[in-house]
């Protein structure tokens, strides 16, 4: 475990092999599975954006076909249109995340920060020892100072692209699993007091009498 922690601390788990092993151990769950024809069409779509657009089109086509076939019953068209609106909101959220992932941090700024980190690593030890004069204390202050600057730089690198599905990024697979669980709970979450309970038919009421009473038909 200590060796694994050192590998993670120094970033050696970011190799392509480690990423592949990490992603293979955490499959992306899809309710209902994916057919062979869908996999083939998704492989033909070039790029993540094309794949997301294709899946959105499949959802809208499915809703349109079910509505035209009468599977939605007497649901009003404005409520059906809300489904298309939610698909549009999901596509908009994906485009926002894509913008964060694809628009890089300004390159000159990144290079300047890296350069000054290297300068600090070289000069801070000399300056610390010159002002303090005691080697143990100078080494401790130098270590904390360099650690602060380098840590801020690494945090900025992590925030620049948080959608790589590696251990230190956003747990996208976990988010998808929670979303699938909410869909399953919503689909099967009928109120227990109303499950398969139909209202009893009310007795037929006849015409009113002159005194205001009514006659019930047997």
Short mmCIF file of C-alpha atoms in Angstrom, two decimals:
data_model
loop_
_atom_site.label_atom_id
_atom_site.label_comp_id
_atom_site.label_asym_id
_atom_site.label_seq_id
_atom_site.Cartn_x
_atom_site.Cartn_y
_atom_site.Cartn_z
CA UNK A 1 0.00 0.00 0.00
CA UNK A 2 2.87 2.37 0.76
CA UNK A 3 4.38 1.71 -2.68
CA UNK A 4 1.01 2.38 -4.32
CA UNK A 5 0.69 5.66 -2.43
CA UNK A 6 4.14 6.75 -3.62
CA UNK A 7 3.21 5.94 -7.23
CA UNK A 8 0.07 8.05 -6.89
CA UNK A 9 1.94 10.89 -5.11
CA UNK A 10 4.56 11.27 -7.83
CA UNK A 11 2.08 10.89 -10.69
CA UNK A 12 3.42 7.63 -12.10
CA UNK A 13 -0.14 6.25 -12.29
CA UNK A 14 -0.96 8.64 -15.13
CA UNK A 15 0.52 6.43 -17.82
CA UNK A 16 -1.73 5.15 -20.60
CA UNK A 17 -1.46 1.62 -19.25
CA UNK A 18 -2.56 2.67 -15.78
CA UNK A 19 -5.45 4.71 -17.21
CA UNK A 20 -6.61 1.73 -19.27
CA UNK A 21 -6.50 -0.58 -16.25
CA UNK A 22 -8.33 1.96 -14.10
CA UNK A 23 -11.10 2.51 -16.66
CA UNK A 24 -11.44 -1.21 -17.41
CA UNK A 25 -12.05 -1.89 -13.72
CA UNK A 26 -14.84 0.73 -13.65
CA UNK A 27 -17.15 0.16 -16.62
CA UNK A 28 -19.62 2.86 -17.57
CA UNK A 29 -23.07 1.47 -16.74
CA UNK A 30 -25.88 1.88 -19.28
CA UNK A 31 -29.42 0.85 -18.40
CA UNK A 32 -30.71 -1.76 -20.82
CA UNK A 33 -27.27 -2.37 -22.29
CA UNK A 34 -26.00 -1.45 -25.76
CA UNK A 35 -26.82 -3.48 -28.84
CA UNK A 36 -24.24 -4.53 -31.42
CA UNK A 37 -25.77 -2.20 -34.01
CA UNK A 38 -25.55 0.75 -31.60
CA UNK A 39 -21.91 -0.06 -30.84
CA UNK A 40 -21.16 -0.17 -34.56
CA UNK A 41 -22.78 3.21 -35.20
CA UNK A 42 -21.02 4.77 -32.21
CA UNK A 43 -17.69 3.51 -33.53
CA UNK A 44 -18.41 5.13 -36.89
CA UNK A 45 -19.11 8.48 -35.21
CA UNK A 46 -15.83 10.37 -34.99
CA UNK A 47 -15.18 12.18 -31.75
CA UNK A 48 -17.03 12.42 -28.44
CA UNK A 49 -19.25 15.29 -29.59
CA UNK A 50 -20.55 13.28 -32.55
CA UNK A 51 -21.32 10.32 -30.27
CA UNK A 52 -23.26 12.49 -27.81
CA UNK A 53 -25.22 14.12 -30.65
CA UNK A 54 -26.04 10.70 -32.08
CA UNK A 55 -27.34 9.42 -28.73
CA UNK A 56 -29.42 12.58 -28.28
CA UNK A 57 -30.96 12.05 -31.70
CA UNK A 58 -31.78 8.43 -30.79
CA UNK A 59 -33.58 9.59 -27.64
CA UNK A 60 -35.62 12.23 -29.46
CA UNK A 61 -36.49 9.79 -32.22
CA UNK A 62 -37.59 7.20 -29.64
CA UNK A 63 -39.85 9.71 -27.85
CA UNK A 64 -41.37 10.86 -31.16
CA UNK A 65 -42.09 7.30 -32.30
CA UNK A 66 -43.65 6.33 -28.98
CA UNK A 67 -45.86 9.43 -28.98
CA UNK A 68 -47.01 8.86 -32.56
CA UNK A 69 -47.74 5.21 -31.74
CA UNK A 70 -49.92 6.25 -28.80
CA UNK A 71 -47.74 4.65 -26.14
CA UNK A 72 -47.80 7.79 -24.01
CA UNK A 73 -51.58 7.65 -23.61
CA UNK A 74 -53.41 10.90 -22.97
CA UNK A 75 -50.33 12.85 -21.90
CA UNK A 76 -50.62 16.42 -23.18
CA UNK A 77 -48.17 17.61 -25.87
CA UNK A 78 -46.65 20.33 -23.61
CA UNK A 79 -45.58 17.62 -21.16
CA UNK A 80 -44.05 15.57 -23.99
CA UNK A 81 -42.20 18.65 -25.21
CA UNK A 82 -40.65 18.93 -21.75
CA UNK A 83 -38.80 15.68 -22.44
CA UNK A 84 -37.18 17.27 -25.47
CA UNK A 85 -36.31 20.29 -23.35
CA UNK A 86 -34.54 18.11 -20.78
CA UNK A 87 -32.55 16.39 -23.54
CA UNK A 88 -31.58 19.84 -24.79
CA UNK A 89 -30.49 20.84 -21.27
CA UNK A 90 -28.34 17.72 -21.03
CA UNK A 91 -26.72 18.52 -24.38
CA UNK A 92 -26.08 22.07 -23.22
CA UNK A 93 -24.43 20.79 -20.03
CA UNK A 94 -22.21 18.50 -22.10
CA UNK A 95 -21.15 21.41 -24.31
CA UNK A 96 -20.26 23.47 -21.24
CA UNK A 97 -18.13 20.61 -19.86
CA UNK A 98 -16.56 20.14 -23.29
CA UNK A 99 -15.63 23.81 -23.37
CA UNK A 100 -13.86 23.47 -20.02
CA UNK A 101 -12.01 20.38 -21.25
CA UNK A 102 -10.98 21.63 -24.69
CA UNK A 103 -10.17 25.30 -24.03
CA UNK A 104 -6.67 25.17 -22.50
CA UNK A 105 -5.18 27.43 -19.87
CA UNK A 106 -3.21 30.28 -21.55
CA UNK A 107 0.05 28.73 -22.68
CA UNK A 108 2.35 31.71 -21.86
CA UNK A 109 0.93 31.90 -18.34
CA UNK A 110 1.46 28.18 -17.80
CA UNK A 111 5.06 28.38 -19.04
CA UNK A 112 5.81 31.39 -16.84
CA UNK A 113 4.46 29.61 -13.75
CA UNK A 114 6.56 26.51 -14.54
CA UNK A 115 9.65 28.61 -15.14
CA UNK A 116 9.34 30.53 -11.87
CA UNK A 117 8.74 27.29 -9.99
CA UNK A 118 12.07 26.03 -11.31
CA UNK A 119 13.73 29.33 -10.34
CA UNK A 120 12.28 29.02 -6.83
CA UNK A 121 13.56 25.45 -6.50
CA UNK A 122 17.08 26.68 -7.35
CA UNK A 123 17.21 29.98 -5.43
CA UNK A 124 15.04 29.49 -2.34
CA UNK A 125 17.47 27.01 -0.69
CA UNK A 126 20.35 29.48 -1.07
CA UNK A 127 18.30 32.42 0.19
CA UNK A 128 16.93 30.43 3.13
CA UNK A 129 20.37 29.35 4.29
CA UNK A 130 21.79 32.86 3.79
CA UNK A 131 19.16 34.50 6.01
CA UNK A 132 18.74 31.75 8.62
CA UNK A 133 22.22 30.36 8.92
CA UNK A 134 21.14 27.05 10.47
CA UNK A 135 20.99 24.11 8.10
CA UNK A 136 18.13 22.07 9.69
CA UNK A 137 15.82 25.06 10.00
CA UNK A 138 16.74 26.33 6.53
CA UNK A 139 15.98 22.91 5.01
CA UNK A 140 12.57 22.77 6.73
CA UNK A 141 11.56 26.26 5.60
CA UNK A 142 12.85 25.56 2.09
CA UNK A 143 10.87 22.32 1.89
CA UNK A 144 7.60 23.97 2.99
CA UNK A 145 8.07 26.96 0.66
CA UNK A 146 8.80 24.86 -2.42
CA UNK A 147 6.02 22.44 -1.51
CA UNK A 148 3.53 25.32 -1.39
CA UNK A 149 4.40 26.66 -4.86
CA UNK A 150 4.61 23.25 -6.51
CA UNK A 151 1.33 22.12 -4.92
CA UNK A 152 -0.50 25.19 -6.22
CA UNK A 153 0.86 24.46 -9.68
CA UNK A 154 -0.28 20.83 -9.54
CA UNK A 155 -3.75 21.83 -8.33
CA UNK A 156 -4.05 24.23 -11.27
CA UNK A 157 -3.09 21.41 -13.65
CA UNK A 158 -5.76 19.17 -12.16
CA UNK A 159 -8.46 21.83 -12.45
CA UNK A 160 -7.57 22.53 -16.07
CA UNK A 161 -8.97 19.19 -17.29
CA UNK A 162 -11.12 17.40 -14.69
CA UNK A 163 -12.83 14.91 -17.05
CA UNK A 164 -10.08 12.33 -17.70
CA UNK A 165 -11.62 9.60 -15.48
CA UNK A 166 -8.46 8.97 -13.46
CA UNK A 167 -8.30 8.54 -9.66
CA UNK A 168 -7.70 12.21 -8.89
CA UNK A 169 -10.38 13.62 -11.23
CA UNK A 170 -14.16 13.75 -11.08
CA UNK A 171 -15.72 10.31 -10.43
CA UNK A 172 -17.78 10.25 -13.62
CA UNK A 173 -18.54 6.53 -13.34
CA UNK A 174 -19.88 7.06 -9.81
CA UNK A 175 -22.05 9.95 -10.99
CA UNK A 176 -23.47 7.76 -13.75
CA UNK A 177 -24.17 4.94 -11.28
CA UNK A 178 -26.04 7.36 -8.99
CA UNK A 179 -28.03 8.67 -11.96
CA UNK A 180 -28.95 5.12 -13.03
CA UNK A 181 -30.05 4.34 -9.49
CA UNK A 182 -32.28 7.42 -9.43
CA UNK A 183 -33.85 6.39 -12.75
CA UNK A 184 -34.57 2.89 -11.47
CA UNK A 185 -36.01 4.27 -8.24
CA UNK A 186 -38.21 6.71 -10.16
CA UNK A 187 -39.42 4.00 -12.54
CA UNK A 188 -40.40 1.62 -9.76
CA UNK A 189 -41.15 4.15 -7.06
CA UNK A 190 -44.96 4.20 -7.13
CA UNK A 191 -46.59 5.20 -3.89
CA UNK A 192 -47.15 2.02 -1.82
CA UNK A 193 -50.70 3.01 -0.88
CA UNK A 194 -51.76 3.43 -4.50
CA UNK A 195 -50.07 0.41 -6.09
CA UNK A 196 -52.73 -1.64 -7.88
CA UNK A 197 -55.51 0.00 -5.86
CA UNK A 198 -58.48 1.11 -7.90
CA UNK A 199 -61.27 3.29 -6.51
CA UNK A 200 -64.46 1.44 -5.78
CA UNK A 201 -67.33 2.33 -8.13
CA UNK A 202 -69.74 4.77 -6.57
CA UNK A 203 -73.40 3.71 -6.37
CA UNK A 204 -75.67 5.04 -9.07
CA UNK A 205 -77.70 7.95 -7.85
CA UNK A 206 -81.18 8.49 -9.11
CA UNK A 207 -83.11 11.73 -9.55
CA UNK A 208 -83.85 13.92 -6.58
CA UNK A 209 -87.23 13.76 -4.85
CA UNK A 210 -89.28 16.78 -3.93
CA UNK A 211 -88.01 16.66 -0.35
CA UNK A 212 -84.35 16.84 -1.51
CA UNK A 213 -83.50 13.15 -1.02
CA UNK A 214 -82.21 10.88 -3.75
CA UNK A 215 -83.05 7.33 -4.73
CA UNK A 216 -80.16 4.82 -5.17
CA UNK A 217 -80.53 2.22 -7.87
CA UNK A 218 -79.81 -1.33 -6.83
#
